[in-house]
Protein backbone atom coordinates (compact mmCIF):
# COMPACT_ATOMS: atom_id res chain seq x y z
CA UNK A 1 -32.41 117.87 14.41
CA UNK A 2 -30.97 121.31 13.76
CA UNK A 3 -27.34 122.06 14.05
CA UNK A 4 -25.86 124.77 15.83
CA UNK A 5 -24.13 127.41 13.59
CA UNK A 6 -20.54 128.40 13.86
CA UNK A 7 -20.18 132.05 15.21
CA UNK A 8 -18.24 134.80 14.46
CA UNK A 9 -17.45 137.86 16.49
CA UNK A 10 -16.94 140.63 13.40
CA UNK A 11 -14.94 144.24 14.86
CA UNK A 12 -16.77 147.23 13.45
CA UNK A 13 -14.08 149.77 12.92
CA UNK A 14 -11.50 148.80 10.28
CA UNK A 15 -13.35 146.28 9.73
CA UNK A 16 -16.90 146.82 7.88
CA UNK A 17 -16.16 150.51 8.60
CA UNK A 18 -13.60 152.30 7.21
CA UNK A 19 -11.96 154.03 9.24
CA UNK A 20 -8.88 154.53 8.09
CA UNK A 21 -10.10 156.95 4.50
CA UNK A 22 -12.39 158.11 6.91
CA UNK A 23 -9.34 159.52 9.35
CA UNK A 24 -7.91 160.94 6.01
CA UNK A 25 -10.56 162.41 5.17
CA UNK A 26 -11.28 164.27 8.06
CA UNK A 27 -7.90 165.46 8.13
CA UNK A 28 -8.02 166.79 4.71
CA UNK A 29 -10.66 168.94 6.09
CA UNK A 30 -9.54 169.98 9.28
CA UNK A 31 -6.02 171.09 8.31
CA UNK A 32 -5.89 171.35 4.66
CA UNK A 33 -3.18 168.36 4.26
CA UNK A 34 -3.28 165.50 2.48
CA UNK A 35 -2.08 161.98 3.63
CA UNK A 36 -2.49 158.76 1.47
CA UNK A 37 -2.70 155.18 2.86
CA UNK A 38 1.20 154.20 2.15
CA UNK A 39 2.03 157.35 5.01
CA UNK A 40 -0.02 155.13 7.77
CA UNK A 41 1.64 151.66 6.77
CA UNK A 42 3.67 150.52 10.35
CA UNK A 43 2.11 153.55 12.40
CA UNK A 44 -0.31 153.25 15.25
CA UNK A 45 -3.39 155.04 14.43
CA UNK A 46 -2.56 157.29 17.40
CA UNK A 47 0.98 158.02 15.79
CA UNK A 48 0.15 157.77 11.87
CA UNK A 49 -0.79 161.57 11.32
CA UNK A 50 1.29 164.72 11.91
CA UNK A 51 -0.80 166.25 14.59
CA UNK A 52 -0.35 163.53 16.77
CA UNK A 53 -3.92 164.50 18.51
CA UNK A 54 -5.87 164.66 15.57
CA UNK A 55 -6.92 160.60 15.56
CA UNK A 56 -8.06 161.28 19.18
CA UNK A 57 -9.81 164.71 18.29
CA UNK A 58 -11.93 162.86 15.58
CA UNK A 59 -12.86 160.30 17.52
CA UNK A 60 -14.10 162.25 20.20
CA UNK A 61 -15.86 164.52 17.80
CA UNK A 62 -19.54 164.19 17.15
CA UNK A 63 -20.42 162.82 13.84
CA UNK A 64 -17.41 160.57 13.59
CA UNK A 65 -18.80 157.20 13.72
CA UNK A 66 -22.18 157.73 12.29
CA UNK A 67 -20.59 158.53 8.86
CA UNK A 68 -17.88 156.05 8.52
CA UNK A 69 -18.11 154.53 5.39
CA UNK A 70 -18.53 150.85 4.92
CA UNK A 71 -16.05 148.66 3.64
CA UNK A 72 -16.53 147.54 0.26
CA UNK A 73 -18.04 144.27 0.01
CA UNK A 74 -18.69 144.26 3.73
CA UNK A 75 -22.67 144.16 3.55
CA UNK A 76 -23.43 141.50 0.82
CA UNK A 77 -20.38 139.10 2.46
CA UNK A 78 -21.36 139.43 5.88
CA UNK A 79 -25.56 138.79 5.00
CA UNK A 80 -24.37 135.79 2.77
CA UNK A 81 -22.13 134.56 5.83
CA UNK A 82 -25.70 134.56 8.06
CA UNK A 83 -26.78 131.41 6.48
CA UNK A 84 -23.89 129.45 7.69
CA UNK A 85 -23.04 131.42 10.50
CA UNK A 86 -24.03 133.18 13.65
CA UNK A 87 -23.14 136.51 13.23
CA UNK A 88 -21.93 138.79 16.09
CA UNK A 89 -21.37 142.50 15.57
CA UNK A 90 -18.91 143.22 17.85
CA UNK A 91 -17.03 146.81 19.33
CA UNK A 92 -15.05 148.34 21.83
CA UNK A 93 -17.29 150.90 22.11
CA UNK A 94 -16.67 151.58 25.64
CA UNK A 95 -13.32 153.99 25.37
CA UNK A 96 -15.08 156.26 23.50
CA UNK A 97 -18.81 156.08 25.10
CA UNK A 98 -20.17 158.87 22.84
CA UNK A 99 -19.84 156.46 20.18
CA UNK A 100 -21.95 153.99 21.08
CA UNK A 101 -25.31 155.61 19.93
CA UNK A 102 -23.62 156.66 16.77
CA UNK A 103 -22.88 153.13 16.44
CA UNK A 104 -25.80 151.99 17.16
CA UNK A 105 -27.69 154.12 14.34
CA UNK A 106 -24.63 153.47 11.93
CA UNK A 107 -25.73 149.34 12.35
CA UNK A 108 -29.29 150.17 11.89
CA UNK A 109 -28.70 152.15 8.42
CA UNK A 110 -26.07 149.87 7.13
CA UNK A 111 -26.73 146.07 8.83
CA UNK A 112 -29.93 146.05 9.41
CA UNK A 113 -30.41 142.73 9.03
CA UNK A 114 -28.33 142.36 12.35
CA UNK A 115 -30.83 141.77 15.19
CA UNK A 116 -29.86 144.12 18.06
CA UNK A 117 -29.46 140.68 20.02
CA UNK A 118 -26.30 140.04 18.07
CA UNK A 119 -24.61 143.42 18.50
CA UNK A 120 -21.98 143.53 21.29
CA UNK A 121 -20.91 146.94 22.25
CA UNK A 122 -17.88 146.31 24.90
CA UNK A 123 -14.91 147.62 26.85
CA UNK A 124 -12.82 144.31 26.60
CA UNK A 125 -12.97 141.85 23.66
CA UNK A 126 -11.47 139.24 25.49
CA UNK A 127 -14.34 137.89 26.90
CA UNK A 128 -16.43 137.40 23.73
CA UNK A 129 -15.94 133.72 23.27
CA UNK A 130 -17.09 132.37 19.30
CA UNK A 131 -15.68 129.85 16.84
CA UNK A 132 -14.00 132.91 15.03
CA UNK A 133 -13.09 136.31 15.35
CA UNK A 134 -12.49 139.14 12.43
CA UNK A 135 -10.67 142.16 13.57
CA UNK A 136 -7.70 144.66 12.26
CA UNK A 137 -6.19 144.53 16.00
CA UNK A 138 -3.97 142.32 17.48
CA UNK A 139 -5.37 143.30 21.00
CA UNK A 140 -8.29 141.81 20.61
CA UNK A 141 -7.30 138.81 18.17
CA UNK A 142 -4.38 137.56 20.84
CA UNK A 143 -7.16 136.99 23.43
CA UNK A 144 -9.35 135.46 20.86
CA UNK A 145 -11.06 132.39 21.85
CA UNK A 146 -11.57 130.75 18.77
CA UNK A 147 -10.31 131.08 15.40
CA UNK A 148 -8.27 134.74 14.95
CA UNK A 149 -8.49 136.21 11.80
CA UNK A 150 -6.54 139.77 10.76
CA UNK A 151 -8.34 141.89 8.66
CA UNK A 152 -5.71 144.14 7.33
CA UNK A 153 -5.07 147.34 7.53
CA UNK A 154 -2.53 149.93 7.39
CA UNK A 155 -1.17 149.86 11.10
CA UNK A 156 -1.26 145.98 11.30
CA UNK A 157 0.90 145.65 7.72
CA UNK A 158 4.15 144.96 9.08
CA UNK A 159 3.34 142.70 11.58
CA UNK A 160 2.72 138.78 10.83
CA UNK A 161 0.45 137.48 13.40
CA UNK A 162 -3.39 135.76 12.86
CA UNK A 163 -4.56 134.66 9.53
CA UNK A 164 -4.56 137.68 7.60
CA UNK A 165 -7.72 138.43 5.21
CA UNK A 166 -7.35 141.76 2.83
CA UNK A 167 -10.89 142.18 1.71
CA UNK A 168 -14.20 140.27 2.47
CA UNK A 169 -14.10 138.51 -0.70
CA UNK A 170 -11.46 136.62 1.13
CA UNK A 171 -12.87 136.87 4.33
CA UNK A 172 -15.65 134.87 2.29
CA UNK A 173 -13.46 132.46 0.39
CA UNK A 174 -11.57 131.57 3.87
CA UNK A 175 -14.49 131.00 5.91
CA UNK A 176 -16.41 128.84 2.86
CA UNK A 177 -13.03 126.51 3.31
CA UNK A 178 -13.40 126.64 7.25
CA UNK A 179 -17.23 125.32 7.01
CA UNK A 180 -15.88 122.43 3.99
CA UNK A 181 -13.13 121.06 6.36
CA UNK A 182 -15.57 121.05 9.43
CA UNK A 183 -18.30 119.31 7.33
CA UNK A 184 -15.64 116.81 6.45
């Protein structure tokens, strides 16, 4: 008889995409001004640059999703969790609906291994219901029917709620312990 796998709902931006070098990137570029990682620590993403518009500019800019980079570690973690776990792909992709093809094409190049069946693309998180959750935003995580799990990032640093992970090695470690105690 064949046991059902734990799931996991995994968030796509901040999360196996960077988005955070990728906003500092493109601000480099667009107004010649360089911002490093301690100058978002505390700060909304909305609030974290000095044009206050520029996170919403990007992200309503063509291009922006489709060449996020991934997170390291990101791809080999989350194809080694797949053998112990159902894995869910999951984004809010609804707020910004130009993303969602980007998206789309973004999960194709780098997780293709993910069968489209197991990519959400959303407006509310709060209705994805698995045995865990991964995501750098409280939002989502508070709502989270299962186990919530931080992944950090700069705008979530100062705030101690979920079980916070700082890279998928320990995203991998954690969830390794989480399948021993269950087994148990």
């Amino acid at each position: 008889m064949k046991t059902k796998k734990p799931s996991i709902a995994i968030d796509m931006d901040g999360v196996i995409a960077d988005t955070e070098s990728h906003f500092i990137t493109w601000y480099r570029k667009d107004y010649g001004v360089q911002i490093n990682r301690e100058d978002l620590i505390g700060k909304p993403e909305s609030e974290a640059f000095p044009d206050k518009q520029a996170v919403w500019k990007f992200v309503n800019s063509p291009g922006f999703f489709r060449t996020l980079p991934v997170m390291p570690g990101a791809i080999e973690t989350v194809k080694e969790l797949m053998n112990d776990f159902e894995v869910y792909i999951v984004s809010a992709a609804m707020e910004f609906p130009q993303s969602l093809f980007e998206k789309h094409q973004w999960l194709q190049e780098h997780f293709p291994f993910i069968s489209w069946k197991n990519i959400v693309l959303c407006g509310d998180k709060s209705i994805i219901d698995t045995d865990y959750m991964i995501d750098d935003h409280f939002k989502n995580l508070d709502f989270c029917k299962g186990k919530a799990i931080l992944f950090h990032a700069a705008h979530n640093a100062t705030t101690d709620r979920h079980q916070r992970v700082h890279s998928w090695e320990e995203v991998k470690t954690l969830l390794k312990k989480e399948l021993e105690l269950n087994v148990t």
